[in-house]
Amino acid sequence: MSLISFMKEAGEKLFGKKVQETYAAPAKADPAALDAANREAATAIENHINTLGLTITALTVTFDGATGVAKVYGVAKDQATKEKAILAAGNVQGVSGVEDNMTVDLSQPAAKFYTVVKGDTLSKIAKEFYGNANDYMKIFEANKPMLSHPDKIYPGQNLRIPAE
């Protein structure tokens, strides 16, 4: 179990208006409304992961709006799938961290995570990690299907950087 940090203000906008309003004034919300908001947010994150087509058995997500932490459970087919699920859960607006409670069927070396900053491109990141800007496709491929195009990254987004 490990906690991976994310930028709470960046990412996919999955939470509905009612959930956002509940989290905006948690002290004023009744406990039942907070529980309902947490369940709705967890379901939205879980559905988001499922839309990516990742092979994960018994995927379960919980979310605590007070801390912004999502907990991800399940058995991924391999290390890359596990890391993609964690990134998909964390690159959601409102999520500040993901607690990794997943296991894998096929153990492999873990990739590094990198947080995109203003001015970054995949080529620039590839140059930093691999010494060659032309290796940007390694990073792009490692982050599919979360990335749809090599030029569509944004500050605050976390990416997988696989070993060479």
GROMACS .gro file of N, CA and C in nm:
model
  492
    1MET      N    1   0.085  -0.118   0.000
    1MET     CA    2   0.000   0.000   0.000
    1MET      C    3   0.089   0.123   0.000
    2SER      N    4   0.063   0.212  -0.094
    2SER     CA    5   0.137   0.337  -0.099
    2SER      C    6   0.043   0.449  -0.140
    3LEU      N    7   0.080   0.572  -0.105
    3LEU     CA    8   0.000   0.688  -0.139
    3LEU      C    9   0.076   0.770  -0.243
    4ILE      N   10   0.013   0.792  -0.357
    4ILE     CA   11   0.071   0.871  -0.464
    4ILE      C   12  -0.001   1.005  -0.467
    5SER      N   13   0.075   1.114  -0.465
    5SER     CA   14   0.016   1.248  -0.461
    5SER      C   15  -0.015   1.300  -0.601
    6PHE      N   16  -0.122   1.378  -0.608
    6PHE     CA   17  -0.167   1.440  -0.732
    6PHE      C   18  -0.206   1.584  -0.704
    7MET      N   19  -0.216   1.664  -0.810
    7MET     CA   20  -0.259   1.803  -0.798
    7MET      C   21  -0.412   1.805  -0.798
    8LYS      N   22  -0.470   1.843  -0.686
    8LYS     CA   23  -0.615   1.838  -0.666
    8LYS      C   24  -0.692   1.925  -0.766
    9GLU      N   25  -0.632   2.034  -0.811
    9GLU     CA   26  -0.701   2.128  -0.898
    9GLU      C   27  -0.695   2.089  -1.045
   10ALA      N   28  -0.616   1.989  -1.081
   10ALA     CA   29  -0.597   1.952  -1.222
   10ALA      C   30  -0.664   1.819  -1.251
   11GLY      N   31  -0.701   1.800  -1.376
   11GLY     CA   32  -0.750   1.670  -1.418
   11GLY      C   33  -0.889   1.670  -1.475
   12GLU      N   34  -0.937   1.548  -1.502
   12GLU     CA   35  -1.071   1.526  -1.556
   12GLU      C   36  -1.175   1.577  -1.458
   13LYS      N   37  -1.280   1.636  -1.511
   13LYS     CA   38  -1.391   1.685  -1.427
   13LYS      C   39  -1.500   1.579  -1.428
   14LEU      N   40  -1.499   1.494  -1.325
   14LEU     CA   41  -1.593   1.382  -1.318
   14LEU      C   42  -1.705   1.404  -1.218
   15PHE      N   43  -1.682   1.490  -1.120
   15PHE     CA   44  -1.779   1.504  -1.012
   15PHE      C   45  -1.889   1.602  -1.051
   16GLY      N   46  -2.013   1.562  -1.028
   16GLY     CA   47  -2.128   1.646  -1.058
   16GLY      C   48  -2.136   1.767  -0.967
   17LYS      N   49  -2.227   1.857  -1.003
   17LYS     CA   50  -2.244   1.982  -0.930
   17LYS      C   51  -2.282   1.958  -0.783
   18LYS      N   52  -2.370   1.861  -0.760
   18LYS     CA   53  -2.414   1.832  -0.624
   18LYS      C   54  -2.297   1.785  -0.537
   19VAL      N   55  -2.213   1.701  -0.592
   19VAL     CA   56  -2.095   1.652  -0.518
   19VAL      C   57  -2.001   1.768  -0.489
   20GLN      N   58  -1.976   1.851  -0.589
   20GLN     CA   59  -1.886   1.966  -0.571
   20GLN      C   60  -1.940   2.061  -0.464
   21GLU      N   61  -2.069   2.085  -0.464
   21GLU     CA   62  -2.130   2.174  -0.364
   21GLU      C   63  -2.117   2.116  -0.224
   22THR      N   64  -2.133   1.984  -0.212
   22THR     CA   65  -2.120   1.918  -0.081
   22THR      C   66  -1.977   1.933  -0.029
   23TYR      N   67  -1.878   1.916  -0.117
   23TYR     CA   68  -1.739   1.928  -0.075
   23TYR      C   69  -1.697   2.073  -0.052
   24ALA      N   70  -1.767   2.167  -0.113
   24ALA     CA   71  -1.733   2.309  -0.097
   24ALA      C   72  -1.761   2.356   0.045
   25ALA      N   73  -1.862   2.299   0.110
   25ALA     CA   74  -1.896   2.338   0.247
   25ALA      C   75  -1.921   2.212   0.329
   26PRO      N   76  -1.817   2.131   0.353
   26PRO     CA   77  -1.836   2.003   0.422
   26PRO      C   78  -1.884   2.019   0.566
   27ALA      N   79  -1.848   2.129   0.632
   27ALA     CA   80  -1.891   2.148   0.770
   27ALA      C   81  -2.041   2.170   0.779
   28LYS      N   82  -2.101   2.224   0.672
   28LYS     CA   83  -2.245   2.251   0.672
   28LYS      C   84  -2.326   2.131   0.623
   29ALA      N   85  -2.262   2.037   0.555
   29ALA     CA   86  -2.333   1.921   0.500
   29ALA      C   87  -2.357   1.818   0.609
   30ASP      N   88  -2.473   1.752   0.601
   30ASP     CA   89  -2.499   1.648   0.700
   30ASP      C   90  -2.420   1.523   0.661
   31PRO      N   91  -2.390   1.437   0.759
   31PRO     CA   92  -2.308   1.319   0.732
   31PRO      C   93  -2.362   1.230   0.621
   32ALA      N   94  -2.494   1.219   0.611
   32ALA     CA   95  -2.552   1.136   0.506
   32ALA      C   96  -2.522   1.194   0.368
   33ALA      N   97  -2.525   1.327   0.355
   33ALA     CA   98  -2.495   1.391   0.227
   33ALA      C   99  -2.348   1.371   0.191
   34LEU      N  100  -2.259   1.378   0.290
   34LEU     CA  101  -2.116   1.354   0.265
   34LEU      C  102  -2.092   1.211   0.221
   35ASP      N  103  -2.157   1.116   0.288
   35ASP     CA  104  -2.142   0.975   0.249
   35ASP      C  105  -2.191   0.954   0.107
   36ALA      N  106  -2.305   1.014   0.073
   36ALA     CA  107  -2.360   0.999  -0.062
   36ALA      C  108  -2.267   1.062  -0.165
   37ALA      N  109  -2.210   1.178  -0.133
   37ALA     CA  110  -2.117   1.245  -0.225
   37ALA      C  111  -1.992   1.160  -0.244
   38ASN      N  112  -1.941   1.102  -0.135
   38ASN     CA  113  -1.822   1.016  -0.145
   38ASN      C  114  -1.850   0.893  -0.231
   39ARG      N  115  -1.967   0.832  -0.215
   39ARG     CA  116  -2.002   0.715  -0.297
   39ARG      C  117  -2.017   0.753  -0.443
   40GLU      N  118  -2.082   0.868  -0.469
   40GLU     CA  119  -2.100   0.913  -0.607
   40GLU      C  120  -1.965   0.944  -0.674
   41ALA      N  121  -1.876   1.009  -0.599
   41ALA     CA  122  -1.743   1.041  -0.652
   41ALA      C  123  -1.664   0.912  -0.678
   42ALA      N  124  -1.670   0.817  -0.585
   42ALA     CA  125  -1.599   0.689  -0.602
   42ALA      C  126  -1.651   0.615  -0.725
   43THR      N  127  -1.781   0.616  -0.745
   43THR     CA  128  -1.841   0.550  -0.861
   43THR      C  129  -1.796   0.618  -0.989
   44ALA      N  130  -1.789   0.750  -0.989
   44ALA     CA  131  -1.745   0.824  -1.108
   44ALA      C  132  -1.600   0.788  -1.143
   45ILE      N  133  -1.514   0.778  -1.042
   45ILE     CA  134  -1.373   0.742  -1.066
   45ILE      C  135  -1.365   0.598  -1.117
   46GLU      N  136  -1.439   0.508  -1.055
   46GLU     CA  137  -1.438   0.367  -1.097
   46GLU      C  138  -1.488   0.353  -1.242
   47ASN      N  139  -1.595   0.424  -1.276
   47ASN     CA  140  -1.647   0.420  -1.414
   47ASN      C  141  -1.545   0.476  -1.512
   48HIS      N  142  -1.475   0.581  -1.471
   48HIS     CA  143  -1.371   0.641  -1.556
   48HIS      C  144  -1.261   0.538  -1.585
   49ILE      N  145  -1.217   0.467  -1.484
   49ILE     CA  146  -1.114   0.364  -1.503
   49ILE      C  147  -1.167   0.255  -1.596
   50ASN      N  148  -1.292   0.214  -1.574
   50ASN     CA  149  -1.351   0.108  -1.658
   50ASN      C  150  -1.361   0.148  -1.804
   51THR      N  151  -1.384   0.277  -1.833
   51THR     CA  152  -1.397   0.320  -1.972
   51THR      C  153  -1.265   0.309  -2.048
   52LEU      N  154  -1.155   0.298  -1.976
   52LEU     CA  155  -1.024   0.288  -2.039
   52LEU      C  156  -0.993   0.147  -2.090
   53GLY      N  157  -1.078   0.052  -2.053
   53GLY     CA  158  -1.059  -0.085  -2.101
   53GLY      C  159  -0.945  -0.159  -2.035
   54LEU      N  160  -0.908  -0.119  -1.916
   54LEU     CA  161  -0.799  -0.186  -1.844
   54LEU      C  162  -0.851  -0.316  -1.783
   55THR      N  163  -0.768  -0.421  -1.786
   55THR     CA  164  -0.807  -0.551  -1.732
   55THR      C  165  -0.777  -0.556  -1.583
   56ILE      N  166  -0.882  -0.534  -1.503
   56ILE     CA  167  -0.868  -0.534  -1.357
   56ILE      C  168  -0.983  -0.615  -1.299
   57THR      N  169  -0.950  -0.719  -1.225
   57THR     CA  170  -1.050  -0.802  -1.160
   57THR      C  171  -1.089  -0.739  -1.027
   58ALA      N  172  -1.218  -0.736  -0.999
   58ALA     CA  173  -1.272  -0.686  -0.872
   58ALA      C  174  -1.230  -0.542  -0.843
   59LEU      N  175  -1.230  -0.457  -0.946
   59LEU     CA  176  -1.197  -0.316  -0.926
   59LEU      C  177  -1.297  -0.250  -0.832
   60THR      N  178  -1.244  -0.186  -0.730
   60THR     CA  179  -1.326  -0.112  -0.634
   60THR      C  180  -1.254   0.017  -0.600
   61VAL      N  181  -1.328   0.126  -0.596
   61VAL     CA  182  -1.272   0.256  -0.560
   61VAL      C  183  -1.354   0.315  -0.447
   62THR      N  184  -1.284   0.369  -0.347
   62THR     CA  185  -1.351   0.447  -0.243
   62THR      C  186  -1.292   0.587  -0.250
   63PHE      N  187  -1.367   0.686  -0.200
   63PHE     CA  188  -1.319   0.824  -0.205
   63PHE      C  189  -1.362   0.896  -0.078
   64ASP      N  190  -1.270   0.976  -0.024
   64ASP     CA  191  -1.297   1.061   0.092
   64ASP      C  192  -1.280   1.205   0.049
   65GLY      N  193  -1.391   1.276   0.033
   65GLY     CA  194  -1.387   1.415  -0.014
   65GLY      C  195  -1.318   1.509   0.084
   66ALA      N  196  -1.317   1.475   0.213
   66ALA     CA  197  -1.252   1.561   0.313
   66ALA      C  198  -1.101   1.565   0.293
   67THR      N  199  -1.043   1.451   0.255
   67THR     CA  200  -0.898   1.445   0.235
   67THR      C  201  -0.860   1.448   0.087
   68GLY      N  202  -0.956   1.418  -0.001
   68GLY     CA  203  -0.928   1.412  -0.144
   68GLY      C  204  -0.856   1.284  -0.185
   69VAL      N  205  -0.860   1.182  -0.099
   69VAL     CA  206  -0.788   1.057  -0.127
   69VAL      C  207  -0.883   0.950  -0.180
   70ALA      N  208  -0.844   0.894  -0.293
   70ALA     CA  209  -0.914   0.778  -0.351
   70ALA      C  210  -0.833   0.655  -0.315
   71LYS      N  211  -0.903   0.548  -0.282
   71LYS     CA  212  -0.837   0.419  -0.257
   71LYS      C  213  -0.881   0.325  -0.367
   72VAL      N  214  -0.782   0.261  -0.432
   72VAL     CA  215  -0.810   0.173  -0.545
   72VAL      C  216  -0.771   0.030  -0.507
   73TYR      N  217  -0.867  -0.062  -0.525
   73TYR     CA  218  -0.849  -0.203  -0.494
   73TYR      C  219  -0.875  -0.285  -0.620
   74GLY      N  220  -0.813  -0.401  -0.630
   74GLY     CA  221  -0.838  -0.492  -0.740
   74GLY      C  222  -0.710  -0.565  -0.778
   75VAL      N  223  -0.723  -0.652  -0.878
   75VAL     CA  224  -0.610  -0.729  -0.928
   75VAL      C  225  -0.591  -0.695  -1.075
   76ALA      N  226  -0.482  -0.627  -1.106
   76ALA     CA  227  -0.451  -0.589  -1.244
   76ALA      C  228  -0.376  -0.702  -1.312
   77LYS      N  229  -0.389  -0.708  -1.445
   77LYS     CA  230  -0.321  -0.817  -1.518
   77LYS      C  231  -0.170  -0.801  -1.515
   78ASP      N  232  -0.120  -0.673  -1.506
   78ASP     CA  233   0.024  -0.650  -1.501
   78ASP      C  234   0.052  -0.514  -1.437
   79GLN      N  235   0.179  -0.485  -1.417
   79GLN     CA  236   0.221  -0.361  -1.350
   79GLN      C  237   0.175  -0.237  -1.427
   80ALA      N  238   0.186  -0.239  -1.559
   80ALA     CA  239   0.147  -0.123  -1.639
   80ALA      C  240  -0.002  -0.093  -1.622
   81THR      N  241  -0.085  -0.196  -1.621
   81THR     CA  242  -0.230  -0.176  -1.602
   81THR      C  243  -0.258  -0.117  -1.466
   82LYS      N  244  -0.190  -0.166  -1.364
   82LYS     CA  245  -0.206  -0.114  -1.228
   82LYS      C  246  -0.170   0.035  -1.225
   83GLU      N  247  -0.057   0.070  -1.283
   83GLU     CA  248  -0.013   0.210  -1.281
   83GLU      C  249  -0.107   0.300  -1.361
   84LYS      N  250  -0.161   0.251  -1.471
   84LYS     CA  251  -0.256   0.330  -1.549
   84LYS      C  252  -0.384   0.354  -1.469
   85ALA      N  253  -0.430   0.254  -1.396
   85ALA     CA  254  -0.550   0.271  -1.313
   85ALA      C  255  -0.526   0.375  -1.204
   86ILE      N  256  -0.410   0.372  -1.143
   86ILE     CA  257  -0.377   0.470  -1.039
   86ILE      C  258  -0.372   0.610  -1.098
   87LEU      N  259  -0.310   0.624  -1.215
   87LEU     CA  260  -0.304   0.756  -1.280
   87LEU      C  261  -0.442   0.803  -1.322
   88ALA      N  262  -0.525   0.713  -1.373
   88ALA     CA  263  -0.661   0.751  -1.412
   88ALA      C  264  -0.740   0.800  -1.291
   89ALA      N  265  -0.722   0.736  -1.176
   89ALA     CA  266  -0.792   0.778  -1.055
   89ALA      C  267  -0.737   0.910  -1.002
   90GLY      N  268  -0.608   0.931  -1.013
   90GLY     CA  269  -0.546   1.050  -0.957
   90GLY      C  270  -0.556   1.173  -1.044
   91ASN      N  271  -0.560   1.154  -1.175
   91ASN     CA  272  -0.570   1.268  -1.266
   91ASN      C  273  -0.716   1.309  -1.283
   92VAL      N  274  -0.783   1.325  -1.169
   92VAL     CA  275  -0.922   1.369  -1.162
   92VAL      C  276  -0.927   1.491  -1.072
   93GLN      N  277  -0.996   1.595  -1.119
   93GLN     CA  278  -1.007   1.717  -1.039
   93GLN      C  279  -1.077   1.684  -0.908
   94GLY      N  280  -1.015   1.722  -0.796
   94GLY     CA  281  -1.068   1.693  -0.664
   94GLY      C  282  -0.993   1.582  -0.592
   95VAL      N  283  -0.908   1.510  -0.664
   95VAL     CA  284  -0.830   1.400  -0.604
   95VAL      C  285  -0.689   1.451  -0.576
   96SER      N  286  -0.649   1.445  -0.449
   96SER     CA  287  -0.515   1.490  -0.411
   96SER      C  288  -0.418   1.375  -0.390
   97GLY      N  289  -0.472   1.254  -0.382
   97GLY     CA  290  -0.387   1.138  -0.363
   97GLY      C  291  -0.461   1.009  -0.393
   98VAL      N  292  -0.385   0.906  -0.430
   98VAL     CA  293  -0.443   0.774  -0.453
   98VAL      C  294  -0.366   0.675  -0.368
   99GLU      N  295  -0.441   0.602  -0.287
   99GLU     CA  296  -0.383   0.495  -0.206
   99GLU      C  297  -0.392   0.367  -0.288
  100ASP      N  298  -0.277   0.313  -0.321
  100ASP     CA  299  -0.268   0.194  -0.405
  100ASP      C  300  -0.283   0.069  -0.318
  101ASN      N  301  -0.397   0.002  -0.332
  101ASN     CA  302  -0.423  -0.124  -0.263
  101ASN      C  303  -0.441  -0.237  -0.364
  102MET      N  304  -0.381  -0.221  -0.481
  102MET     CA  305  -0.396  -0.318  -0.588
  102MET      C  306  -0.283  -0.421  -0.586
  103THR      N  307  -0.312  -0.535  -0.647
  103THR     CA  308  -0.210  -0.637  -0.669
  103THR      C  309  -0.205  -0.664  -0.820
  104VAL      N  310  -0.104  -0.740  -0.861
  104VAL     CA  311  -0.090  -0.772  -1.004
  104VAL      C  312  -0.073  -0.922  -1.023
  105ASP      N  313  -0.123  -0.970  -1.136
  105ASP     CA  314  -0.104  -1.111  -1.172
  105ASP      C  315   0.038  -1.135  -1.221
  106LEU      N  316   0.093  -1.040  -1.298
  106LEU     CA  317   0.225  -1.053  -1.357
  106LEU      C  318   0.314  -0.942  -1.304
  107SER      N  319   0.406  -0.976  -1.216
  107SER     CA  320   0.493  -0.877  -1.154
  107SER      C  321   0.598  -0.827  -1.254
  108GLN      N  322   0.617  -0.696  -1.258
  108GLN     CA  323   0.715  -0.632  -1.345
  108GLN      C  324   0.774  -0.513  -1.270
  109PRO      N  325   0.886  -0.457  -1.318
  109PRO     CA  326   0.942  -0.339  -1.253
  109PRO      C  327   0.844  -0.222  -1.262
  110ALA      N  328   0.840  -0.144  -1.157
  110ALA     CA  329   0.751  -0.027  -1.153
  110ALA      C  330   0.809   0.086  -1.239
  111ALA      N  331   0.720   0.161  -1.300
  111ALA     CA  332   0.761   0.279  -1.375
  111ALA      C  333   0.774   0.397  -1.278
  112LYS      N  334   0.837   0.503  -1.325
  112LYS     CA  335   0.844   0.627  -1.248
  112LYS      C  336   0.721   0.709  -1.283
  113PHE      N  337   0.682   0.800  -1.193
  113PHE     CA  338   0.575   0.893  -1.221
  113PHE      C  339   0.635   1.032  -1.234
  114TYR      N  340   0.580   1.111  -1.323
  114TYR     CA  341   0.628   1.247  -1.347
  114TYR      C  342   0.508   1.341  -1.353
  115THR      N  343   0.517   1.455  -1.284
  115THR     CA  344   0.412   1.556  -1.287
  115THR      C  345   0.448   1.662  -1.390
  116VAL      N  346   0.361   1.681  -1.488
  116VAL     CA  347   0.382   1.777  -1.596
  116VAL      C  348   0.380   1.919  -1.539
  117VAL      N  349   0.475   2.002  -1.584
  117VAL     CA  350   0.478   2.144  -1.546
  117VAL      C  351   0.461   2.227  -1.673
  118LYS      N  352   0.428   2.353  -1.653
  118LYS     CA  353   0.406   2.444  -1.766
  118LYS      C  354   0.530   2.444  -1.856
  119GLY      N  355   0.507   2.433  -1.985
  119GLY     CA  356   0.616   2.433  -2.082
  119GLY      C  357   0.667   2.295  -2.119
  120ASP      N  358   0.620   2.192  -2.049
  120ASP     CA  359   0.663   2.056  -2.080
  120ASP      C  360   0.602   2.006  -2.210
  121THR      N  361   0.677   1.924  -2.278
  121THR     CA  362   0.629   1.844  -2.391
  121THR      C  363   0.678   1.702  -2.366
  122LEU      N  364   0.619   1.608  -2.435
  122LEU     CA  365   0.667   1.470  -2.418
  122LEU      C  366   0.811   1.457  -2.465
  123SER      N  367   0.850   1.534  -2.566
  123SER     CA  368   0.989   1.531  -2.613
  123SER      C  369   1.084   1.581  -2.504
  124LYS      N  370   1.046   1.688  -2.439
  124LYS     CA  371   1.130   1.744  -2.332
  124LYS      C  372   1.143   1.645  -2.217
  125ILE      N  373   1.032   1.581  -2.182
  125ILE     CA  374   1.034   1.482  -2.073
  125ILE      C  375   1.118   1.361  -2.114
  126ALA      N  376   1.105   1.317  -2.240
  126ALA     CA  377   1.185   1.204  -2.289
  126ALA      C  378   1.334   1.237  -2.285
  127LYS      N  379   1.371   1.359  -2.322
  127LYS     CA  380   1.511   1.402  -2.318
  127LYS      C  381   1.564   1.393  -2.175
  128GLU      N  382   1.480   1.436  -2.078
  128GLU     CA  383   1.520   1.434  -1.937
  128GLU      C  384   1.540   1.292  -1.884
  129PHE      N  385   1.449   1.202  -1.920
  129PHE     CA  386   1.454   1.067  -1.864
  129PHE      C  387   1.537   0.969  -1.946
  130TYR      N  388   1.538   0.984  -2.079
  130TYR     CA  389   1.605   0.889  -2.166
  130TYR      C  390   1.727   0.945  -2.237
  131GLY      N  391   1.743   1.078  -2.232
  131GLY     CA  392   1.856   1.139  -2.301
  131GLY      C  393   1.833   1.161  -2.450
  132ASN      N  394   1.711   1.131  -2.497
  132ASN     CA  395   1.680   1.145  -2.639
  132ASN      C  396   1.535   1.192  -2.653
  133ALA      N  397   1.516   1.313  -2.707
  133ALA     CA  398   1.382   1.370  -2.724
  133ALA      C  399   1.295   1.286  -2.815
  134ASN      N  400   1.357   1.214  -2.908
  134ASN     CA  401   1.280   1.131  -3.002
  134ASN      C  402   1.217   1.009  -2.938
  135ASP      N  403   1.248   0.982  -2.812
  135ASP     CA  404   1.188   0.869  -2.740
  135ASP      C  405   1.054   0.906  -2.677
  136TYR      N  406   0.997   1.020  -2.717
  136TYR     CA  407   0.871   1.066  -2.658
  136TYR      C  408   0.758   0.965  -2.678
  137MET      N  409   0.764   0.886  -2.784
  137MET     CA  410   0.657   0.788  -2.810
  137MET      C  411   0.653   0.678  -2.704
  138LYS      N  412   0.767   0.649  -2.639
  138LYS     CA  413   0.768   0.552  -2.529
  138LYS      C  414   0.674   0.599  -2.418
  139ILE      N  415   0.682   0.729  -2.389
  139ILE     CA  416   0.599   0.786  -2.283
  139ILE      C  417   0.454   0.791  -2.329
  140PHE      N  418   0.432   0.832  -2.453
  140PHE     CA  419   0.296   0.838  -2.505
  140PHE      C  420   0.230   0.700  -2.500
  141GLU      N  421   0.299   0.599  -2.551
  141GLU     CA  422   0.245   0.463  -2.553
  141GLU      C  423   0.220   0.411  -2.411
  142ALA      N  424   0.306   0.447  -2.317
  142ALA     CA  425   0.293   0.401  -2.179
  142ALA      C  426   0.174   0.466  -2.108
  143ASN      N  427   0.123   0.573  -2.164
  143ASN     CA  428   0.012   0.645  -2.101
  143ASN      C  429  -0.119   0.635  -2.180
  144LYS      N  430  -0.121   0.550  -2.282
  144LYS     CA  431  -0.247   0.522  -2.352
  144LYS      C  432  -0.330   0.431  -2.263
  145PRO      N  433  -0.457   0.441  -2.256
  145PRO     CA  434  -0.546   0.526  -2.332
  145PRO      C  435  -0.577   0.659  -2.264
  146MET      N  436  -0.507   0.692  -2.155
  146MET     CA  437  -0.534   0.821  -2.089
  146MET      C  438  -0.496   0.937  -2.179
  147LEU      N  439  -0.390   0.920  -2.258
  147LEU     CA  440  -0.350   1.022  -2.355
  147LEU      C  441  -0.403   0.982  -2.492
  148SER      N  442  -0.464   1.078  -2.560
  148SER     CA  443  -0.516   1.050  -2.693
  148SER      C  444  -0.425   1.105  -2.803
  149HIS      N  445  -0.333   1.196  -2.765
  149HIS     CA  446  -0.243   1.259  -2.862
  149HIS      C  447  -0.118   1.304  -2.787
  150PRO      N  448   0.000   1.292  -2.847
  150PRO     CA  449   0.124   1.331  -2.777
  150PRO      C  450   0.130   1.478  -2.736
  151ASP      N  451   0.055   1.564  -2.802
  151ASP     CA  452   0.058   1.707  -2.769
  151ASP      C  453  -0.046   1.746  -2.664
  152LYS      N  454  -0.127   1.652  -2.618
  152LYS     CA  455  -0.235   1.687  -2.526
  152LYS      C  456  -0.202   1.645  -2.383
  153ILE      N  457  -0.105   1.716  -2.325
  153ILE     CA  458  -0.073   1.701  -2.183
  153ILE      C  459  -0.097   1.835  -2.118
  154TYR      N  460  -0.113   1.837  -1.986
  154TYR     CA  461  -0.142   1.963  -1.918
  154TYR      C  462  -0.068   1.969  -1.783
  155PRO      N  463  -0.036   2.090  -1.738
  155PRO     CA  464   0.032   2.105  -1.609
  155PRO      C  465  -0.051   2.041  -1.497
  156GLY      N  466   0.018   1.968  -1.411
  156GLY     CA  467  -0.046   1.900  -1.299
  156GLY      C  468  -0.079   1.755  -1.329
  157GLN      N  469  -0.078   1.716  -1.455
  157GLN     CA  470  -0.106   1.580  -1.494
  157GLN      C  471   0.013   1.490  -1.457
  158ASN      N  472  -0.015   1.374  -1.404
  158ASN     CA  473   0.090   1.277  -1.376
  158ASN      C  474   0.097   1.177  -1.490
  159LEU      N  475   0.221   1.141  -1.527
  159LEU     CA  476   0.245   1.046  -1.636
  159LEU      C  477   0.331   0.931  -1.589
  160ARG      N  478   0.315   0.815  -1.654
  160ARG     CA  479   0.402   0.700  -1.633
  160ARG      C  480   0.525   0.717  -1.719
  161ILE      N  481   0.642   0.696  -1.661
  161ILE     CA  482   0.767   0.697  -1.736
  161ILE      C  483   0.827   0.559  -1.721
  162PRO      N  484   0.809   0.473  -1.823
  162PRO     CA  485   0.860   0.336  -1.811
  162PRO      C  486   1.013   0.334  -1.818
  163ALA      N  487   1.068   0.227  -1.763
  163ALA     CA  488   1.213   0.208  -1.772
  163ALA      C  489   1.250   0.192  -1.920
  164GLU      N  490   1.373   0.225  -1.953
  164GLU     CA  491   1.417   0.215  -2.095
  164GLU      C  492   1.408   0.079  -2.149
   0.00000   0.00000   0.00000
